[in-house]
mmCIF file of C-alpha atoms (C1' of nucleotides) in Angstrom:
data_model
loop_
_atom_site.group_PDB
_atom_site.id
_atom_site.type_symbol
_atom_site.label_atom_id
_atom_site.label_comp_id
_atom_site.label_asym_id
_atom_site.label_seq_id
_atom_site.Cartn_x
_atom_site.Cartn_y
_atom_site.Cartn_z
ATOM 1 C CA MET N 1 -6.865 -24.671 10.942
ATOM 2 C CA ALA N 2 -7.338 -21.450 13.554
ATOM 3 C CA ILE N 3 -4.169 -19.958 13.566
ATOM 4 C CA MET N 4 -4.661 -16.595 15.677
ATOM 5 C CA ASN N 5 -7.046 -15.207 17.803
ATOM 6 C CA VAL N 6 -7.112 -10.955 18.688
ATOM 7 C CA THR N 7 -8.704 -9.294 20.770
ATOM 8 C CA LEU N 8 -9.382 -5.739 19.595
ATOM 9 C CA ARG N 9 -7.977 -3.292 21.627
ATOM 10 C CA ASP N 10 -9.416 -0.208 20.704
ATOM 11 C CA ILE N 11 -13.166 -0.852 21.160
ATOM 12 C CA SER N 12 -13.656 -0.244 24.556
ATOM 13 C CA THR N 13 -17.517 -1.709 24.135
ATOM 14 C CA SER N 14 -17.400 -4.762 23.065
ATOM 15 C CA ASP N 15 -14.496 -7.522 24.188
ATOM 16 C CA THR N 16 -15.605 -9.241 20.806
ATOM 17 C CA THR N 17 -12.718 -12.190 20.274
ATOM 18 C CA ILE N 18 -12.147 -12.081 16.647
ATOM 19 C CA ASP N 19 -10.388 -15.371 14.597
ATOM 20 C CA TYR N 20 -8.457 -14.695 11.502
ATOM 21 C CA GLY N 21 -7.940 -18.088 10.745
ATOM 22 C CA PRO N 22 -5.183 -18.505 7.748
ATOM 23 C CA LEU N 23 -4.573 -14.793 7.655
ATOM 24 C CA GLY N 24 -3.298 -15.233 11.203
ATOM 25 C CA ASN N 25 -0.322 -17.599 9.379
ATOM 26 C CA ASP N 26 -0.084 -15.016 6.176
ATOM 27 C CA LEU N 27 2.687 -13.521 5.334
ATOM 28 C CA GLY N 28 1.524 -10.627 3.092
ATOM 29 C CA TYR N 29 -1.736 -10.386 5.838
ATOM 30 C CA MET N 30 0.937 -9.309 7.958
ATOM 31 C CA LEU N 31 3.168 -7.639 5.873
ATOM 32 C CA ARG N 32 0.254 -5.003 4.717
ATOM 33 C CA ARG N 33 -0.526 -4.362 8.592
ATOM 34 C CA ALA N 34 2.910 -3.546 9.881
ATOM 35 C CA GLN N 35 3.441 -1.782 6.565
ATOM 36 C CA LEU N 36 0.523 0.514 7.133
ATOM 37 C CA TRP N 37 1.182 1.062 10.991
ATOM 38 C CA ILE N 38 5.302 2.220 9.939
ATOM 39 C CA PHE N 39 3.901 4.292 7.335
ATOM 40 C CA GLN N 40 1.297 5.925 9.247
ATOM 41 C CA ASP N 41 3.720 6.764 11.745
ATOM 42 C CA PHE N 42 6.123 7.794 9.414
ATOM 43 C CA ILE N 43 3.735 9.970 8.037
ATOM 44 C CA ARG N 44 2.908 11.532 11.135
ATOM 45 C CA THR N 45 6.167 11.661 12.375
ATOM 46 C CA MET N 46 7.756 13.975 9.250
ATOM 47 C CA ALA N 47 4.242 15.816 8.867
ATOM 48 C CA PRO N 48 6.597 19.220 10.049
ATOM 49 C CA LEU N 49 8.583 18.485 7.424
ATOM 50 C CA ASP N 50 5.570 17.621 4.864
ATOM 51 C CA LEU N 51 7.418 14.294 3.675
ATOM 52 C CA ARG N 52 5.780 11.262 2.953
ATOM 53 C CA PRO N 53 7.692 8.069 2.670
ATOM 54 C CA ALA N 54 7.601 7.662 -1.154
ATOM 55 C CA GLN N 55 9.434 11.345 -1.354
ATOM 56 C CA TYR N 56 11.607 10.602 1.233
ATOM 57 C CA SER N 57 13.032 7.382 -0.750
ATOM 58 C CA VAL N 58 13.406 9.745 -3.274
ATOM 59 C CA LEU N 59 15.308 12.321 -1.476
ATOM 60 C CA VAL N 60 17.596 9.830 -0.635
ATOM 61 C CA ILE N 61 18.134 7.665 -3.348
ATOM 62 C CA ILE N 62 19.316 10.775 -5.167
ATOM 63 C CA ASN N 63 21.129 11.618 -2.704
ATOM 64 C CA GLN N 64 23.085 8.840 -2.437
ATOM 65 C CA ASN N 65 23.318 8.825 -5.929
ATOM 66 C CA PRO N 66 23.718 11.809 -8.033
ATOM 67 C CA GLY N 67 22.993 12.149 -11.374
ATOM 68 C CA LEU N 68 21.278 9.576 -11.943
ATOM 69 C CA SER N 69 18.664 9.342 -14.342
ATOM 70 C CA GLN N 70 14.851 9.178 -14.023
ATOM 71 C CA ILE N 71 14.479 5.596 -15.764
ATOM 72 C CA THR N 72 17.175 4.287 -13.114
ATOM 73 C CA LEU N 73 15.709 5.923 -10.068
ATOM 74 C CA ALA N 74 12.103 4.809 -10.924
ATOM 75 C CA SER N 75 13.746 1.132 -11.505
ATOM 76 C CA ALA N 76 15.928 1.156 -7.957
ATOM 77 C CA LEU N 77 12.867 2.438 -6.177
ATOM 78 C CA GLY N 78 10.677 -0.622 -8.023
ATOM 79 C CA ILE N 79 7.945 2.244 -9.116
ATOM 80 C CA GLU N 80 6.745 3.292 -12.598
ATOM 81 C CA ARG N 81 8.319 5.797 -14.656
ATOM 82 C CA ALA N 82 4.575 7.817 -15.071
ATOM 83 C CA ARG N 83 4.391 7.752 -11.172
ATOM 84 C CA LEU N 84 8.146 9.105 -10.959
ATOM 85 C CA VAL N 85 7.258 11.992 -13.059
ATOM 86 C CA ARG N 86 5.123 13.008 -10.706
ATOM 87 C CA LEU N 87 6.770 12.504 -7.598
ATOM 88 C CA LEU N 88 9.546 14.797 -9.164
ATOM 89 C CA ASP N 89 7.085 17.421 -10.095
ATOM 90 C CA GLN N 90 5.893 17.668 -6.425
ATOM 91 C CA LEU N 91 9.470 17.654 -5.215
ATOM 92 C CA GLU N 92 10.823 20.101 -8.223
ATOM 93 C CA GLY N 93 7.898 22.370 -7.283
ATOM 94 C CA ARG N 94 8.960 22.784 -4.075
ATOM 95 C CA THR N 95 12.459 23.293 -5.281
ATOM 96 C CA LEU N 96 13.857 20.030 -3.644
ATOM 97 C CA VAL N 97 15.147 18.614 -6.202
ATOM 98 C CA GLU N 98 16.613 19.468 -9.624
ATOM 99 C CA ARG N 99 16.242 17.865 -13.509
ATOM 100 C CA ARG N 100 19.548 18.645 -15.087
ATOM 101 C CA PRO N 101 20.254 18.115 -18.947
ATOM 102 C CA SER N 102 21.874 14.707 -19.019
ATOM 103 C CA ALA N 103 25.598 15.406 -20.380
ATOM 104 C CA ASN N 104 25.470 12.349 -22.757
ATOM 105 C CA ASP N 105 21.963 11.927 -23.817
ATOM 106 C CA ARG N 106 19.741 14.936 -24.285
ATOM 107 C CA ARG N 107 16.414 12.679 -24.080
ATOM 108 C CA SER N 108 17.312 11.828 -20.609
ATOM 109 C CA HIS N 109 17.426 13.767 -16.958
ATOM 110 C CA ALA N 110 20.679 14.005 -14.431
ATOM 111 C CA MET N 111 18.794 14.381 -11.040
ATOM 112 C CA HIS N 112 20.599 16.076 -8.294
ATOM 113 C CA LEU N 113 19.264 17.488 -4.754
ATOM 114 C CA SER N 114 19.260 21.064 -4.410
ATOM 115 C CA ALA N 115 20.961 23.087 -1.799
ATOM 116 C CA GLU N 116 17.033 23.340 -0.253
ATOM 117 C CA GLY N 117 16.808 19.365 -0.651
ATOM 118 C CA GLU N 118 20.303 18.912 0.668
ATOM 119 C CA ARG N 119 18.921 21.248 4.081
ATOM 120 C CA LEU N 120 15.504 19.502 4.256
ATOM 121 C CA LEU N 121 17.089 15.520 3.952
ATOM 122 C CA ALA N 122 19.815 16.636 6.558
ATOM 123 C CA GLU N 123 16.511 17.824 9.001
ATOM 124 C CA THR N 124 14.691 14.490 8.484
ATOM 125 C CA CYS N 125 17.865 12.123 10.160
ATOM 126 C CA SER N 126 15.825 13.352 13.857
ATOM 127 C CA LEU N 127 12.534 12.783 12.959
ATOM 128 C CA VAL N 128 13.928 9.228 11.332
ATOM 129 C CA ALA N 129 15.517 8.745 14.366
ATOM 130 C CA SER N 130 12.536 9.742 15.865
ATOM 131 C CA HIS N 131 10.323 7.297 13.904
ATOM 132 C CA ARG N 132 13.052 4.521 14.205
ATOM 133 C CA LYS N 133 12.119 4.596 18.056
ATOM 134 C CA SER N 134 8.371 4.180 17.736
ATOM 135 C CA CYS N 135 9.057 1.301 15.635
ATOM 136 C CA LEU N 136 11.488 -0.188 18.197
ATOM 137 C CA ALA N 137 8.775 0.337 21.093
ATOM 138 C CA GLU N 138 5.581 -1.040 19.105
ATOM 139 C CA PHE N 139 7.680 -3.985 17.745
ATOM 140 C CA GLY N 140 9.701 -4.865 20.605
ATOM 141 C CA GLY N 141 13.500 -4.218 20.591
ATOM 142 C CA GLN N 142 16.577 -3.836 18.040
ATOM 143 C CA ALA N 143 17.516 -7.378 17.301
ATOM 144 C CA ASN N 144 13.964 -8.101 15.840
ATOM 145 C CA TYR N 145 13.911 -4.975 13.847
ATOM 146 C CA ALA N 146 17.488 -5.869 12.314
ATOM 147 C CA THR N 147 15.925 -9.583 11.929
ATOM 148 C CA LEU N 148 13.337 -8.393 10.308
ATOM 149 C CA VAL N 149 15.331 -5.697 7.936
ATOM 150 C CA LYS N 150 17.734 -8.529 7.246
ATOM 151 C CA LEU N 151 15.269 -11.549 6.050
ATOM 152 C CA LEU N 152 13.031 -8.995 3.899
ATOM 153 C CA CYS N 153 15.859 -7.965 2.257
ATOM 154 C CA LYS N 154 15.563 -11.438 0.564
ATOM 155 C CA PHE N 155 12.184 -10.007 -1.496
ATOM 156 C CA GLY N 156 11.968 -8.068 -4.438
ATOM 157 C CA SER N 157 15.447 -8.397 -5.906
ATOM 158 C CA LEU N 158 17.183 -6.692 -3.670
ATOM 159 C CA GLU N 159 20.323 -7.571 -2.331
ATOM 160 C CA GLN N 160 21.890 -6.916 0.643
ATOM 161 C CA ASP N 161 25.559 -5.993 0.925
ATOM 162 C CA ALA N 162 28.347 -6.977 3.077
ATOM 163 C CA ALA N 163 28.289 -3.477 5.285
ATOM 164 C CA GLY N 164 24.926 -3.678 7.561
ATOM 165 C CA GLN N 165 25.114 -1.158 10.807
ATOM 166 C CA MET W 1 25.909 5.304 6.633
ATOM 167 C CA ALA W 2 25.928 3.395 3.153
ATOM 168 C CA ILE W 3 24.377 0.819 4.683
ATOM 169 C CA MET W 4 22.947 -1.417 1.152
ATOM 170 C CA ASN W 5 24.399 -1.937 -2.394
ATOM 171 C CA VAL W 6 22.180 -3.787 -4.951
ATOM 172 C CA THR W 7 22.511 -4.305 -8.791
ATOM 173 C CA LEU W 8 19.958 -4.000 -10.910
ATOM 174 C CA ARG W 9 18.917 -7.619 -11.915
ATOM 175 C CA ASP W 10 16.059 -6.018 -14.454
ATOM 176 C CA ILE W 11 18.102 -3.756 -16.365
ATOM 177 C CA SER W 12 20.416 -5.338 -18.827
ATOM 178 C CA THR W 13 21.680 -2.503 -19.902
ATOM 179 C CA SER W 14 23.528 -1.055 -17.780
ATOM 180 C CA ASP W 15 25.054 -2.482 -14.358
ATOM 181 C CA THR W 16 24.809 0.063 -12.139
ATOM 182 C CA THR W 17 24.913 -0.421 -8.681
ATOM 183 C CA ILE W 18 22.387 2.155 -6.758
ATOM 184 C CA ASP W 19 23.793 2.734 -2.658
ATOM 185 C CA TYR W 20 20.052 3.167 -0.472
ATOM 186 C CA GLY W 21 21.503 4.898 1.760
ATOM 187 C CA PRO W 22 19.765 4.748 5.074
ATOM 188 C CA LEU W 23 16.932 3.342 3.001
ATOM 189 C CA GLY W 24 18.542 -0.243 3.252
ATOM 190 C CA ASN W 25 18.171 -0.265 6.988
ATOM 191 C CA ASP W 26 14.606 1.036 6.803
ATOM 192 C CA LEU W 27 12.148 -1.411 7.870
ATOM 193 C CA GLY W 28 9.400 0.737 6.613
ATOM 194 C CA TYR W 29 10.854 0.498 2.949
ATOM 195 C CA MET W 30 11.355 -2.907 3.114
ATOM 196 C CA LEU W 31 8.039 -3.183 3.889
ATOM 197 C CA ARG W 32 6.988 -1.767 1.304
ATOM 198 C CA ARG W 33 8.746 -3.791 -1.017
ATOM 199 C CA ALA W 34 8.265 -6.671 0.143
ATOM 200 C CA GLN W 35 4.197 -6.452 0.476
ATOM 201 C CA LEU W 36 4.019 -5.172 -2.880
ATOM 202 C CA TRP W 37 6.047 -8.206 -4.197
ATOM 203 C CA ILE W 38 3.960 -10.659 -2.395
ATOM 204 C CA PHE W 39 0.575 -8.437 -2.976
ATOM 205 C CA GLN W 40 1.498 -9.242 -7.091
ATOM 206 C CA ASP W 41 2.064 -12.257 -6.892
ATOM 207 C CA PHE W 42 -1.311 -12.830 -4.780
ATOM 208 C CA ILE W 43 -3.348 -11.253 -7.574
ATOM 209 C CA ARG W 44 -1.516 -12.741 -10.470
ATOM 210 C CA THR W 45 -1.812 -16.252 -8.362
ATOM 211 C CA MET W 46 -5.623 -16.036 -7.896
ATOM 212 C CA ALA W 47 -6.191 -14.740 -11.265
ATOM 213 C CA PRO W 48 -8.654 -17.125 -11.732
ATOM 214 C CA LEU W 49 -10.835 -16.405 -9.043
ATOM 215 C CA ASP W 50 -10.442 -12.720 -9.423
ATOM 216 C CA LEU W 51 -9.905 -11.901 -5.488
ATOM 217 C CA ARG W 52 -7.659 -9.446 -4.349
ATOM 218 C CA PRO W 53 -5.768 -9.662 -1.217
ATOM 219 C CA ALA W 54 -8.259 -7.097 0.462
ATOM 220 C CA GLN W 55 -11.961 -9.322 -1.082
ATOM 221 C CA TYR W 56 -9.835 -12.723 0.289
ATOM 222 C CA SER W 57 -9.006 -11.147 4.035
ATOM 223 C CA VAL W 58 -12.973 -10.182 3.967
ATOM 224 C CA LEU W 59 -13.935 -13.931 2.993
ATOM 225 C CA VAL W 60 -11.378 -15.219 5.799
ATOM 226 C CA ILE W 61 -12.906 -13.108 8.763
ATOM 227 C CA ILE W 62 -16.571 -13.465 8.130
ATOM 228 C CA ASN W 63 -16.058 -17.086 7.461
ATOM 229 C CA GLN W 64 -14.415 -17.544 10.487
ATOM 230 C CA ASN W 65 -16.593 -15.024 12.739
ATOM 231 C CA PRO W 66 -20.134 -15.083 10.979
ATOM 232 C CA GLY W 67 -22.823 -13.138 12.245
ATOM 233 C CA LEU W 68 -20.107 -10.113 13.316
ATOM 234 C CA SER W 69 -20.975 -6.367 12.256
ATOM 235 C CA GLN W 70 -19.739 -3.954 9.648
ATOM 236 C CA ILE W 71 -17.887 -2.216 11.938
ATOM 237 C CA THR W 72 -16.705 -5.096 14.060
ATOM 238 C CA LEU W 73 -15.384 -6.485 10.721
ATOM 239 C CA ALA W 74 -13.760 -3.290 9.499
ATOM 240 C CA SER W 75 -11.793 -3.105 12.835
ATOM 241 C CA ALA W 76 -10.994 -6.682 12.885
ATOM 242 C CA LEU W 77 -9.129 -5.322 9.097
ATOM 243 C CA GLY W 78 -7.900 -2.339 10.720
ATOM 244 C CA ILE W 79 -9.809 -0.472 7.515
ATOM 245 C CA GLU W 80 -12.102 2.475 7.699
ATOM 246 C CA ARG W 81 -15.884 1.650 7.747
ATOM 247 C CA ALA W 82 -16.600 3.337 4.456
ATOM 248 C CA ARG W 83 -13.747 1.646 2.730
ATOM 249 C CA LEU W 84 -15.349 -1.755 4.208
ATOM 250 C CA VAL W 85 -18.815 -0.559 2.221
ATOM 251 C CA ARG W 86 -17.834 -0.664 -0.889
ATOM 252 C CA LEU W 87 -15.392 -3.902 -0.756
ATOM 253 C CA LEU W 88 -19.394 -5.683 0.462
ATOM 254 C CA ASP W 89 -20.830 -3.961 -2.633
ATOM 255 C CA GLN W 90 -17.927 -5.906 -4.974
ATOM 256 C CA LEU W 91 -18.725 -9.205 -3.023
ATOM 257 C CA GLU W 92 -22.682 -8.974 -2.363
ATOM 258 C CA GLY W 93 -22.639 -8.689 -6.230
ATOM 259 C CA ARG W 94 -21.165 -11.125 -7.163
ATOM 260 C CA THR W 95 -23.734 -12.927 -4.135
ATOM 261 C CA LEU W 96 -20.020 -14.564 -2.341
ATOM 262 C CA VAL W 97 -21.818 -12.588 0.820
ATOM 263 C CA GLU W 98 -24.806 -11.921 2.408
ATOM 264 C CA ARG W 99 -25.430 -9.150 4.407
ATOM 265 C CA ARG W 100 -28.428 -9.916 6.900
ATOM 266 C CA PRO W 101 -30.517 -7.719 9.397
ATOM 267 C CA SER W 102 -29.093 -8.322 13.005
ATOM 268 C CA ALA W 103 -31.064 -9.640 15.794
ATOM 269 C CA ASN W 104 -30.468 -7.688 18.500
ATOM 270 C CA ASP W 105 -29.861 -3.909 16.747
ATOM 271 C CA ARG W 106 -31.368 -2.509 13.309
ATOM 272 C CA ARG W 107 -28.873 -0.325 12.583
ATOM 273 C CA SER W 108 -26.226 -3.311 11.942
ATOM 274 C CA HIS W 109 -26.125 -6.229 9.452
ATOM 275 C CA ALA W 110 -24.671 -9.585 10.371
ATOM 276 C CA MET W 111 -22.131 -10.799 7.836
ATOM 277 C CA HIS W 112 -22.476 -13.772 6.291
ATOM 278 C CA LEU W 113 -21.148 -15.937 3.543
ATOM 279 C CA SER W 114 -23.121 -17.233 1.248
ATOM 280 C CA ALA W 115 -23.151 -20.971 -0.183
ATOM 281 C CA GLU W 116 -21.232 -19.554 -3.466
ATOM 282 C CA GLY W 117 -18.994 -17.283 -1.238
ATOM 283 C CA GLU W 118 -18.080 -21.008 0.895
ATOM 284 C CA ARG W 119 -17.428 -22.278 -2.299
ATOM 285 C CA LEU W 120 -14.972 -19.559 -3.576
ATOM 286 C CA LEU W 121 -13.454 -19.408 -0.387
ATOM 287 C CA ALA W 122 -12.790 -23.738 -0.798
ATOM 288 C CA GLU W 123 -11.636 -22.831 -3.854
ATOM 289 C CA THR W 124 -8.764 -20.403 -2.813
ATOM 290 C CA CYS W 125 -7.084 -23.091 -0.645
ATOM 291 C CA SER W 126 -4.832 -24.994 -3.677
ATOM 292 C CA LEU W 127 -4.195 -21.216 -5.264
ATOM 293 C CA VAL W 128 -2.952 -19.541 -1.815
ATOM 294 C CA ALA W 129 -0.592 -22.793 -1.015
ATOM 295 C CA SER W 130 0.865 -22.094 -4.682
ATOM 296 C CA HIS W 131 1.139 -18.589 -3.594
ATOM 297 C CA ARG W 132 3.101 -19.894 -0.288
ATOM 298 C CA LYS W 133 5.272 -21.947 -2.411
ATOM 299 C CA SER W 134 6.474 -18.998 -4.535
ATOM 300 C CA CYS W 135 6.784 -17.006 -1.093
ATOM 301 C CA LEU W 136 9.219 -19.441 0.267
ATOM 302 C CA ALA W 137 11.080 -19.650 -2.752
ATOM 303 C CA GLU W 138 11.333 -16.034 -3.397
ATOM 304 C CA PHE W 139 12.444 -15.551 0.266
ATOM 305 C CA GLY W 140 14.223 -18.735 1.450
ATOM 306 C CA GLY W 141 12.395 -21.259 3.082
ATOM 307 C CA GLN W 142 10.241 -21.980 5.877
ATOM 308 C CA ALA W 143 11.803 -21.307 8.543
ATOM 309 C CA ASN W 144 12.555 -17.648 7.810
ATOM 310 C CA TYR W 145 9.316 -17.429 6.670
ATOM 311 C CA ALA W 146 7.602 -18.249 10.290
ATOM 312 C CA THR W 147 10.220 -16.060 11.883
ATOM 313 C CA LEU W 148 9.004 -13.489 9.531
ATOM 314 C CA VAL W 149 5.352 -13.792 10.673
ATOM 315 C CA LYS W 150 5.869 -14.186 13.901
ATOM 316 C CA LEU W 151 7.605 -10.680 14.372
ATOM 317 C CA LEU W 152 5.509 -9.255 11.966
ATOM 318 C CA CYS W 153 2.783 -9.834 14.896
ATOM 319 C CA LYS W 154 3.582 -7.518 17.131
ATOM 320 C CA PHE W 155 2.751 -4.742 15.500
ATOM 321 C CA GLY W 156 -0.164 -3.114 14.520
ATOM 322 C CA SER W 157 -2.110 -4.371 17.898
ATOM 323 C CA LEU W 158 -2.219 -7.454 17.036
ATOM 324 C CA GLU W 159 -1.291 -10.578 19.608
ATOM 325 C CA GLN W 160 -0.663 -14.038 18.383
ATOM 326 C CA ASP W 161 -2.601 -16.604 20.128
ATOM 327 C CA ALA W 162 -1.295 -19.533 21.750
ATOM 328 C CA ALA W 163 -1.732 -22.450 19.070
ATOM 329 C CA GLY W 164 0.982 -21.055 15.893
ATOM 330 C CA GLN W 165 0.951 -24.354 13.586
ATOM 331 C "C1'" DT Y 1 -26.279 11.861 22.174
ATOM 332 C "C1'" DA Y 2 -23.861 8.196 20.417
ATOM 333 C "C1'" DT Y 3 -23.761 4.654 17.121
ATOM 334 C "C1'" DT Y 4 -24.452 1.851 12.633
ATOM 335 C "C1'" DG Y 5 -24.158 1.834 8.023
ATOM 336 C "C1'" DT Y 6 -23.838 4.962 4.206
ATOM 337 C "C1'" DT Y 7 -22.476 8.418 0.605
ATOM 338 C "C1'" DA Y 8 -19.264 11.790 -1.114
ATOM 339 C "C1'" DT Y 9 -14.735 13.836 -1.584
ATOM 340 C "C1'" DA Y 10 -10.049 14.388 -1.752
ATOM 341 C "C1'" DC Y 11 -5.617 12.325 -2.211
ATOM 342 C "C1'" DT Y 12 -1.773 8.719 -2.864
ATOM 343 C "C1'" DC Y 13 -0.943 4.996 -5.512
ATOM 344 C "C1'" DT Y 14 -0.256 1.493 -9.163
ATOM 345 C "C1'" DA Y 15 -1.154 -0.149 -13.595
ATOM 346 C "C1'" DT Y 16 -1.592 0.492 -18.736
ATOM 347 C "C1'" DA Y 17 -1.190 2.761 -22.933
ATOM 348 C "C1'" DA Y 18 -0.201 6.201 -26.153
ATOM 349 C "C1'" DC Y 19 2.536 10.573 -27.317
ATOM 350 C "C1'" DT Y 20 7.541 13.618 -27.983
ATOM 351 C "C1'" DA Y 21 11.853 13.584 -28.877
ATOM 352 C "C1'" DT Y 22 15.859 11.630 -28.809
ATOM 353 C "C1'" DA Y 23 19.174 7.699 -29.631
ATOM 354 C "C1'" DT B 1 13.168 0.576 -34.350
ATOM 355 C "C1'" DA B 2 14.202 1.867 -29.456
ATOM 356 C "C1'" DT B 3 14.547 3.992 -25.348
ATOM 357 C "C1'" DA B 4 13.814 8.726 -21.749
ATOM 358 C "C1'" DG B 5 10.588 11.207 -20.475
ATOM 359 C "C1'" DT B 6 6.281 12.707 -20.165
ATOM 360 C "C1'" DT B 7 0.510 12.922 -20.453
ATOM 361 C "C1'" DA B 8 -3.698 10.879 -19.379
ATOM 362 C "C1'" DT B 9 -6.887 7.042 -17.700
ATOM 363 C "C1'" DA B 10 -9.196 4.005 -14.854
ATOM 364 C "C1'" DG B 11 -8.969 1.608 -10.181
ATOM 365 C "C1'" DA B 12 -7.338 0.228 -5.756
ATOM 366 C "C1'" DG B 13 -6.372 2.127 -1.144
ATOM 367 C "C1'" DT B 14 -6.581 5.568 2.204
ATOM 368 C "C1'" DA B 15 -8.682 9.682 5.432
ATOM 369 C "C1'" DT B 16 -12.516 12.532 5.924
ATOM 370 C "C1'" DA B 17 -17.032 14.642 6.690
ATOM 371 C "C1'" DA B 18 -21.999 14.332 6.662
ATOM 372 C "C1'" DC B 19 -25.890 12.141 6.772
ATOM 373 C "C1'" DA B 20 -30.038 8.828 7.752
ATOM 374 C "C1'" DA B 21 -31.752 5.345 10.644
ATOM 375 C "C1'" DT B 22 -31.645 3.266 14.833
ATOM 376 C "C1'" DA B 23 -30.173 3.184 19.735
#
DNA sequence: TATTGTTATACTCTATAACTATA
DNA sequence: TATAGTTATAGAGTATAACAATA
């Protein structure tokens, strides 16, 4: 049942080897560790623009689907309506997004990026590329990265389309 | 630049297709979605034992490495000392783990599972197996699961050992 | 001085429920 | 009656800093 052993790199004092047991084979645990690592690198890399992963994902989806409603946006991102409200409050407070009245339904908003939002999103490109470079380095190459993305798309009601880069 | 499209399954009213743009190729985003899905399924499956992923991981590591200190445990799990304190308070409050005085160092604790902790951990096995079954179903098979785990081990200062199951 | 465990604080994120205005 | 957006609340998780006891 012992599956994985890890020597802790960052502990110089003791060279203790830790037995992870079933965790070494647990996809959920591995996902958590990897995601934590990537998000921390993302936050660090995007610090000049003060953009966190959730905020970035909101800007991207609005940019790709201008005019969509909040409920569609929340559903697309897999987050709660209530959570999205506060995310949008932040981004609107920085005048990066706009809640415009919907043409058809006076209950809903049509979400758009402001000119500044578009500018900021354009600025993310080089930083995102730099972030990806770190991921490739930490992980070990383009092929593995692509394999991971492809396999992970099968989760969470996501289905990848034909046009993979 | 358009990479992925997704038709939202859960929205029966509108059949809107969402363009994810660069997010469709973003490992961090895919990891977040997949991890969220898996953790939710884990929490649902383990509800009878009232064990969350973080709590489970603590029990496993202590069980595999009895007597280890809190700082070693926190480091092994990649979490803060302060966070671990509260996790252990909960588990100790349920008499699942014990903070015993360390033989060598009177500052530190030697962590052990109680008899009840061992019993509970044993009970997790069938539920964890059921959870894994869900993952395999959602994801699409044993081979892909194993590939994912193997690739993800490269992240976060984890190095897989020889003895993969 | 440095380290272990602890306490405290602030912020992000998730999960709910309830409210309002519109449909 | 149902839906879109909002508000409020509770809890988990992360990131810090500071403190007491001990090394």
